[in-house]
Coordinates of C-alpha atoms and ligand atoms in Angstrom, one line a residue:
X10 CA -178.8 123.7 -57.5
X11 CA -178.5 127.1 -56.3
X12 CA -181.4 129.1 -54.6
X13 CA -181.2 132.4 -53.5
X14 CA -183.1 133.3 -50.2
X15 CA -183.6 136.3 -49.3
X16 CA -183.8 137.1 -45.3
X17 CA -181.9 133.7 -44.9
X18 CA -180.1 134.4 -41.3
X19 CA -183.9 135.5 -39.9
X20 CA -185.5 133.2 -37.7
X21 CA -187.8 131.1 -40.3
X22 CA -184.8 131.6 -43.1
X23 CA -182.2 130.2 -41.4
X24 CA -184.0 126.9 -40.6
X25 CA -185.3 126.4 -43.8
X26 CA -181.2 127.2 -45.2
X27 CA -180.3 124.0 -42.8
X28 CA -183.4 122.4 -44.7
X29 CA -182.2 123.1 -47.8
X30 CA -178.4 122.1 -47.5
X31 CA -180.1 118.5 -45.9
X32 CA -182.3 118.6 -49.5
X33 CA -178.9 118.8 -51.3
X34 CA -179.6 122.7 -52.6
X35 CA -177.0 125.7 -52.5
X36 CA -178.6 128.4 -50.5
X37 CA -177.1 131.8 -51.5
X38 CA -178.3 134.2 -48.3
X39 CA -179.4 137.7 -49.2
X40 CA -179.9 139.6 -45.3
X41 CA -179.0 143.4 -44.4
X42 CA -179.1 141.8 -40.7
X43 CA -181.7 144.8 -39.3
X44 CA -183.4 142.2 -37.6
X45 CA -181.6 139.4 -37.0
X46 CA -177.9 138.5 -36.2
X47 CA -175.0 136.6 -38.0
X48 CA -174.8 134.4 -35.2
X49 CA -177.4 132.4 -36.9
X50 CA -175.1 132.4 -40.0
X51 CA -172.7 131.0 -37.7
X52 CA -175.1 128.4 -36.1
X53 CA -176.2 126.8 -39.7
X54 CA -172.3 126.8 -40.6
X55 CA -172.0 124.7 -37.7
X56 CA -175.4 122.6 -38.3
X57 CA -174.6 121.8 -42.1
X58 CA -170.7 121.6 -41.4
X59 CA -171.2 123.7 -44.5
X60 CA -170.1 127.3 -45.1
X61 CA -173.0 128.7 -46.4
X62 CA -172.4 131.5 -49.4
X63 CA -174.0 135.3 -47.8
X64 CA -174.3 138.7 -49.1
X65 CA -175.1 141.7 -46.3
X66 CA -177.5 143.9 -48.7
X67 CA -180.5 145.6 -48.8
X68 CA -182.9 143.8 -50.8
X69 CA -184.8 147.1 -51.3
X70 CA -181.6 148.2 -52.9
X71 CA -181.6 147.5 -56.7
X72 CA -178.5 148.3 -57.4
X73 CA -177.3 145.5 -54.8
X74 CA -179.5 142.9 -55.8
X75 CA -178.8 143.4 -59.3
X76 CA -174.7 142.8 -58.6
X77 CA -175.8 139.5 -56.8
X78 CA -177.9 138.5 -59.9
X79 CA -174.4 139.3 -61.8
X80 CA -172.3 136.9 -59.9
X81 CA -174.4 134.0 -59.3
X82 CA -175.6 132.5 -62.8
X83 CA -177.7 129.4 -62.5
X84 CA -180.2 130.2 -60.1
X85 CA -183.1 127.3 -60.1
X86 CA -185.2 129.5 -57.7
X87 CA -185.5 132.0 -54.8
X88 CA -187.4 132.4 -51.3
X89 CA -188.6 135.5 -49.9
X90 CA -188.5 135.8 -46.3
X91 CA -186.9 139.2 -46.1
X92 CA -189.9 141.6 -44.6
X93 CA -190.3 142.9 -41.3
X94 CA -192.8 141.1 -39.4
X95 CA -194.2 142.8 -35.9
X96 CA -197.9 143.1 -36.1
X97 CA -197.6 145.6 -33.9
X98 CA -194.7 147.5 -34.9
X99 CA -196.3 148.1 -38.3
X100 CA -198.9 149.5 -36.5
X101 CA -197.0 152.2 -35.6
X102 CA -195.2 152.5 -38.5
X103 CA -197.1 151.6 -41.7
X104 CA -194.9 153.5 -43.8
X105 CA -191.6 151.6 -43.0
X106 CA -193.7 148.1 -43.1
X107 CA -195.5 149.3 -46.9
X108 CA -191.6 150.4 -48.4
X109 CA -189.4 147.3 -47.0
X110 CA -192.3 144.4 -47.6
X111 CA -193.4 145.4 -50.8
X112 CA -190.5 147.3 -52.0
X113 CA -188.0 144.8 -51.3
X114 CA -190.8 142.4 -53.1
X115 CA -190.7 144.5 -56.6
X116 CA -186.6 144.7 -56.2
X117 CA -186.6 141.0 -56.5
X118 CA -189.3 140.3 -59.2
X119 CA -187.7 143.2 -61.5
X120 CA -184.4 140.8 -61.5
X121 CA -185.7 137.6 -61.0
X122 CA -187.3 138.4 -64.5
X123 CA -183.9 140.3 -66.2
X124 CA -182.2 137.0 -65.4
X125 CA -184.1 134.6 -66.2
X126 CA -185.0 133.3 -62.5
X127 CA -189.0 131.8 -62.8
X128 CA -190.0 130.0 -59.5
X129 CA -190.4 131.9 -56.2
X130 CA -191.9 130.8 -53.1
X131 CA -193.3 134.3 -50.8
X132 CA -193.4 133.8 -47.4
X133 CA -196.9 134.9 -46.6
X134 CA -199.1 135.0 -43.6
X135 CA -202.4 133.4 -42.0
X136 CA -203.0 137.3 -41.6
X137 CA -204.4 137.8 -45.0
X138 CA -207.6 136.4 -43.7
X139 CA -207.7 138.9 -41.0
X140 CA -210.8 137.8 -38.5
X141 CA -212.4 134.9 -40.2
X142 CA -216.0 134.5 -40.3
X143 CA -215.4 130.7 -40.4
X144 CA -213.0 128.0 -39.0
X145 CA -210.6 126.7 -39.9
X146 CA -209.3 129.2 -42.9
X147 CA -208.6 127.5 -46.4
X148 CA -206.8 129.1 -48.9
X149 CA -210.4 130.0 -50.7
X150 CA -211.5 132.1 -47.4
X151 CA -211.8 135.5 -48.1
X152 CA -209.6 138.4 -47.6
X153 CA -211.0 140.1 -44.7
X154 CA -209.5 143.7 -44.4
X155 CA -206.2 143.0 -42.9
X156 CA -205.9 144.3 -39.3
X157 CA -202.4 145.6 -39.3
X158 CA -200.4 147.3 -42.1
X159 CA -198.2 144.0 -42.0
X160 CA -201.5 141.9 -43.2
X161 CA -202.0 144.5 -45.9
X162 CA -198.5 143.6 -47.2
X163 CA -198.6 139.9 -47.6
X164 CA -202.3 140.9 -49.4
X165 CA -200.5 143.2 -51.6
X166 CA -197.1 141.2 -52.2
X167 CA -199.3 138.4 -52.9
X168 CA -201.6 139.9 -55.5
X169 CA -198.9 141.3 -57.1
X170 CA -196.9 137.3 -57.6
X171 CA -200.7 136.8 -59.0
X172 CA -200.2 139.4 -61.7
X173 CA -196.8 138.0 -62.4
X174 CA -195.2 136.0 -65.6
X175 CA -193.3 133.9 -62.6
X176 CA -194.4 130.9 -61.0
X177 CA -195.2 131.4 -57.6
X178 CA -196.2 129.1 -54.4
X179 CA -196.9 131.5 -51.5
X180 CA -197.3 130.1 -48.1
X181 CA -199.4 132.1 -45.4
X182 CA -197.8 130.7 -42.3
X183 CA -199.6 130.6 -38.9
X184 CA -198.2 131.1 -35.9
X185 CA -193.9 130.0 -36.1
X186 CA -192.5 128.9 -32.7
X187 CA -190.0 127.2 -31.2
X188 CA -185.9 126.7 -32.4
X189 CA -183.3 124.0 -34.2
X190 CA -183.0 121.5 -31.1
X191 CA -179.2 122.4 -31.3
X192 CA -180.2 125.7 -29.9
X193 CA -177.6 127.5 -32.3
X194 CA -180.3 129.4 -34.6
X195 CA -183.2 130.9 -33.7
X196 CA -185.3 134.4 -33.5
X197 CA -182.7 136.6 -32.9
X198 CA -185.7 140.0 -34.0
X199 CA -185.8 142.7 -31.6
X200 CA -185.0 142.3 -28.1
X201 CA -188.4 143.3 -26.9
X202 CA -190.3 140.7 -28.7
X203 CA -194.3 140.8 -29.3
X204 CA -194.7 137.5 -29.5
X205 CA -196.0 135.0 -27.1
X206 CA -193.7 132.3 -26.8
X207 CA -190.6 134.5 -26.8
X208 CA -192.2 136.4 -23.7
X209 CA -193.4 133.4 -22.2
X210 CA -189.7 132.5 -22.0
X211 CA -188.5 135.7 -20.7
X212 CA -190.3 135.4 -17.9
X213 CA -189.2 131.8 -17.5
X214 CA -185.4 133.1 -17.6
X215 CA -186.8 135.8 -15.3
X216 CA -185.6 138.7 -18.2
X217 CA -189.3 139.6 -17.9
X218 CA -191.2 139.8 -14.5
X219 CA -194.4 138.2 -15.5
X220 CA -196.6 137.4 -18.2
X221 CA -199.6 139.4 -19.1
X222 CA -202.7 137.4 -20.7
X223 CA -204.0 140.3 -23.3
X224 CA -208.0 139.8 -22.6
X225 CA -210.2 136.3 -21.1
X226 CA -213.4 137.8 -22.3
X227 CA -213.0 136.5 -26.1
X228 CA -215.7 134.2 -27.8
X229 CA -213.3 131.1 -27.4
X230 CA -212.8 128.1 -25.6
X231 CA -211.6 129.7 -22.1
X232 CA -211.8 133.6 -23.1
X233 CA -208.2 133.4 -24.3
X234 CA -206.7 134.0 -28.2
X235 CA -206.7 130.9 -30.1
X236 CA -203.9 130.5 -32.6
X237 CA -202.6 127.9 -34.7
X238 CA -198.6 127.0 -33.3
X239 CA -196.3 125.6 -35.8
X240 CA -192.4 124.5 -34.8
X241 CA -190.6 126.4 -37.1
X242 CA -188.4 123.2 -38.2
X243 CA -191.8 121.7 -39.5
X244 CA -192.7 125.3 -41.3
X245 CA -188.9 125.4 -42.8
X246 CA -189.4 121.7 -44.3
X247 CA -192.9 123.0 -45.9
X248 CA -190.8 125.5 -47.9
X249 CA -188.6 122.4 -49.4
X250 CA -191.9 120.9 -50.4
X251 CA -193.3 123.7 -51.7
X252 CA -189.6 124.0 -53.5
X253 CA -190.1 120.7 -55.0
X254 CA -193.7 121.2 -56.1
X255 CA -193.0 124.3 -57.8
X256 CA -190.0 123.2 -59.9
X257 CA -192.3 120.3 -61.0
X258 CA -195.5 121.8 -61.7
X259 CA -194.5 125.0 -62.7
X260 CA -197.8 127.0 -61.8
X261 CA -198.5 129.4 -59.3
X262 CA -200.3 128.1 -56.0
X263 CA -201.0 129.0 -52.0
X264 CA -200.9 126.7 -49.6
X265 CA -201.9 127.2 -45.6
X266 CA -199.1 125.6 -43.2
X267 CA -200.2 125.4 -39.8
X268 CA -200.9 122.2 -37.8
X269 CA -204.7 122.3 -38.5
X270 CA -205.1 122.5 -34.2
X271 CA -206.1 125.5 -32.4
X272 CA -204.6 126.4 -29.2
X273 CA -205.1 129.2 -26.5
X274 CA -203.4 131.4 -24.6
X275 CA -204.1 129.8 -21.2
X276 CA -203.5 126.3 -22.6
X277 CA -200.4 127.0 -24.3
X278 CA -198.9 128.3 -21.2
X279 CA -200.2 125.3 -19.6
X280 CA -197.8 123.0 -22.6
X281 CA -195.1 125.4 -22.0
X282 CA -195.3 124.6 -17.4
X283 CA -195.5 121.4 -17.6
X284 CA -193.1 120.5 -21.0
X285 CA -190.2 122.5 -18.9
X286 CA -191.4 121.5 -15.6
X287 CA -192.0 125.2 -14.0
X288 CA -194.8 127.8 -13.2
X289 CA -194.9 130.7 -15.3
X290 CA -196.1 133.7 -13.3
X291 CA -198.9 136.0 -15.5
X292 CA -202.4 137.7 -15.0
X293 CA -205.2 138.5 -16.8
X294 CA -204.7 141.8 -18.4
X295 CA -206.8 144.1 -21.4
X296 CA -207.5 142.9 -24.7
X297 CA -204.4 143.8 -27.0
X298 CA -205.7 146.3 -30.3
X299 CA -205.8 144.2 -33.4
X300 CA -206.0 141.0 -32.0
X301 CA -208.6 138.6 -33.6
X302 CA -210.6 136.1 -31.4
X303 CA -209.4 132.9 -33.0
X304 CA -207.6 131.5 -36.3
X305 CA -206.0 127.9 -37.2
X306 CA -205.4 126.4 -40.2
X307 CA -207.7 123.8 -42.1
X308 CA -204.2 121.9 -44.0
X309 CA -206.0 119.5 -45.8
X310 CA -204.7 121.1 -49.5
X311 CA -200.8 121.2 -48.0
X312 CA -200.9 117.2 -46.5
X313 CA -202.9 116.6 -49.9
X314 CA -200.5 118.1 -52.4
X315 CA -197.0 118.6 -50.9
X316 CA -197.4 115.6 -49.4
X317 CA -196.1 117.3 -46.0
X318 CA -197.6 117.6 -42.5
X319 CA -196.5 119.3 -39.3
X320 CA -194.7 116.4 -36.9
X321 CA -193.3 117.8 -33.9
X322 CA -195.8 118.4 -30.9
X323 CA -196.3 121.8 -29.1
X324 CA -194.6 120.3 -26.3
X325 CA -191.2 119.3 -28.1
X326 CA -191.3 123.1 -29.3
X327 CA -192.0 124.6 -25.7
X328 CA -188.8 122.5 -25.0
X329 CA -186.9 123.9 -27.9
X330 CA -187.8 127.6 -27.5
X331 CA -186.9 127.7 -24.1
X332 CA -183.2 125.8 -25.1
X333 CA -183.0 128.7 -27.6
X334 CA -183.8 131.2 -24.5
X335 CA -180.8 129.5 -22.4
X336 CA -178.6 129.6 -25.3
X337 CA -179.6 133.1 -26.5
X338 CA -178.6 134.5 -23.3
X339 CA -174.8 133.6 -23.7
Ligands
WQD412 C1 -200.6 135.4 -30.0 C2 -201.6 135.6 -28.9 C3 -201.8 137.8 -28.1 C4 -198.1 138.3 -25.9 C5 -198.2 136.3 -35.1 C6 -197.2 137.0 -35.8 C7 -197.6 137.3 -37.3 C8 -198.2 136.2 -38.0 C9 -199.3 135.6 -37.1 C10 -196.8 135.1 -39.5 C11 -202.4 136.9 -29.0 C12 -201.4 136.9 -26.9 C13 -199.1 137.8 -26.7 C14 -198.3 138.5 -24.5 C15 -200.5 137.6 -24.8 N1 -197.3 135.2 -38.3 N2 -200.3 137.4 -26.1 N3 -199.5 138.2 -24.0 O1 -200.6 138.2 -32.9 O2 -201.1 135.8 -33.6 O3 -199.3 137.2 -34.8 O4 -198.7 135.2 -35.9 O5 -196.9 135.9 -40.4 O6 -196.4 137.7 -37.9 O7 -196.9 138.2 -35.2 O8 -199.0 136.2 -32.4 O9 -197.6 135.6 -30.5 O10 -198.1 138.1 -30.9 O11 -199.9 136.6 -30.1 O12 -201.6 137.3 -24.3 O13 -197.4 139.0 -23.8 O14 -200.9 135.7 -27.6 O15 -202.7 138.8 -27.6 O16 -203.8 136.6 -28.6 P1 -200.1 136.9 -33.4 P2 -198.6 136.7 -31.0

């Protein structure tokens, strides 16, 4: 049962290719490896004691999608991951952010639909619903205007799977953290990561001096952020549900996947001190531009319909993102 999936040695790809070899699918890996590394390739070869089928291409590149579509007959399905993702990087480059995510989007559907290739699953983001008025966000809350170019991608990749003759499940991810517990895949995106957890564990390796809280003056439980933290082996497992659903019900659908729990700043560098057993060593600093006061996830429709729910705690993923730190570094 083969599925293609595109951005499959990326950080949320490549766990949800391990997934999807433990499901008993063929994963055929479409990457052009801008923003990730084939170490990860590597690392699921090693997890699934598999040798996992990958094409290096552009999937803004017709011409090289198209030849993949040519050699691999009986596709059951494809997921989209490949997109870049900084918030802030698109920011600064909007143009870059609007041609890859949604070009690399109308590539696929053009020949998904020449070869007969009808269920997709999009990987979207909780950032559709920019700042919400109300909490938690269900998939009926509106569409704020998005705060970053990146948001106004998934809007716009996600409005055009509505318009589509495909079946689609998009899922609008919250915030991914944490690594495979083998510590041999992982976020391998640009080596000056945005992100908090990655930064929190550059400073823990001592790669980064100390940790600046962006702003203690939001409308929220201590002043910090509040966000909704997912491990990323939960969030690749919701993609094999979603997989499942889809090639049974064959309709279109959006599902949240988040842990339903929000979490701030402060307190998740609390989880991460005492799940590693260390001080981290940050200040209060400015607010960071585009940054909303507080979003998490009401998953009621995912644990009701997919039948799947988020298992492993905040601490076991502190624990697992900082293995991936120690490994990353070798
Ligand atoms: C979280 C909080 C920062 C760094 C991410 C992804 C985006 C989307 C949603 C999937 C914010 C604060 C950070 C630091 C800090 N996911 N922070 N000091 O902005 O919620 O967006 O999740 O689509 O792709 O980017 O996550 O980890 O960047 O920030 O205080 O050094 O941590 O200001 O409040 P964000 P983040």
């Amino acid at each position: 049962m083969k599925i293609i999936v595109t951005g499959g040695a990326g950080y949320i790809g490549s766990h949800t290719v391990v997934e999807l070899v433990a499901s008993g699918y063929e994963p055929i890996v479409l990457d052009n490896f801008s923003n990730t590394d084939v170490r990860n390739i590597n690392g699921i070869n090693k997890i699934t004691a598999k040798n996992i089928k990958f094409y290096n291409i552009d999937c803004t590149d017709s011409n090289a999608v198209k030849s993949v579509f040519e050699k691999e007959k009986d596709i059951l399905g494809l997921i989209h991951f490949a997109a870049f993702k900084s918030v802030e990087e698109s920011v600064r480059l909007p143009e870059k952010y609007f041609k890859n995510n949604i070009g690399s989007l109308e590539v696929i559907l053009d020949h998904m639909q020449n070869n007969n290739v009808n269920n997709i699953i999009f990987s979207s983001s909780c950032t559709v619903y920019g700042s919400p008025e109300k909490l938690p966000v269900t998939e009926n809350s509106p569409f704020k205007r998005a705060e970053s170019p990146y948001g106004e991608t998934k809007q716009k990749c996600e409005d055009i799977l509505n318009r589509s003759s495909l079946k689609s499940v998009s899922l609008r991810y919250f915030n991914p953290i944490g690594s495979h517990s083998s510590g041999l895949i992982g976020d391998f995106s640009s080596d000056k990561p945005a992100n908090l957890v990655p930064i929190i564990c550059e400073v823990a390796s001592g790669k980064r001096e100390k940790l600046i809280v962006n702003g203690n003056d939001y409308n929220t439980v201590d002043g910090s952020c509040v966000r909704d933290y997912i491990h990323v082996v939960d969030l690749a497992k919701s993609h094999i549900a979603a997989l499942n659903y889809l090639l049974k019900n064959k309709k279109k659908d959006v599902f949240n996947v988040g842990t339903g729990k929000g979490l701030s700043v402060l307190e998740t560098i609390k989880v991460f001190e005492s799940a590693n057993n260390m001080k981290l060593n940050y200040s209060i600093g400015p607010r960071r531009d585009g940054d909303i006061d507080e979003i998490y996830s009401d998953n009621q429709k995912v644990i009701s319909e997919l039948k799947w729910q988020a298992k492993i705690s905040t601490e076991s993923a502190m624990i697992d993102a900082w293995n991936w730190e120690l490994n990353k570094i070798k």
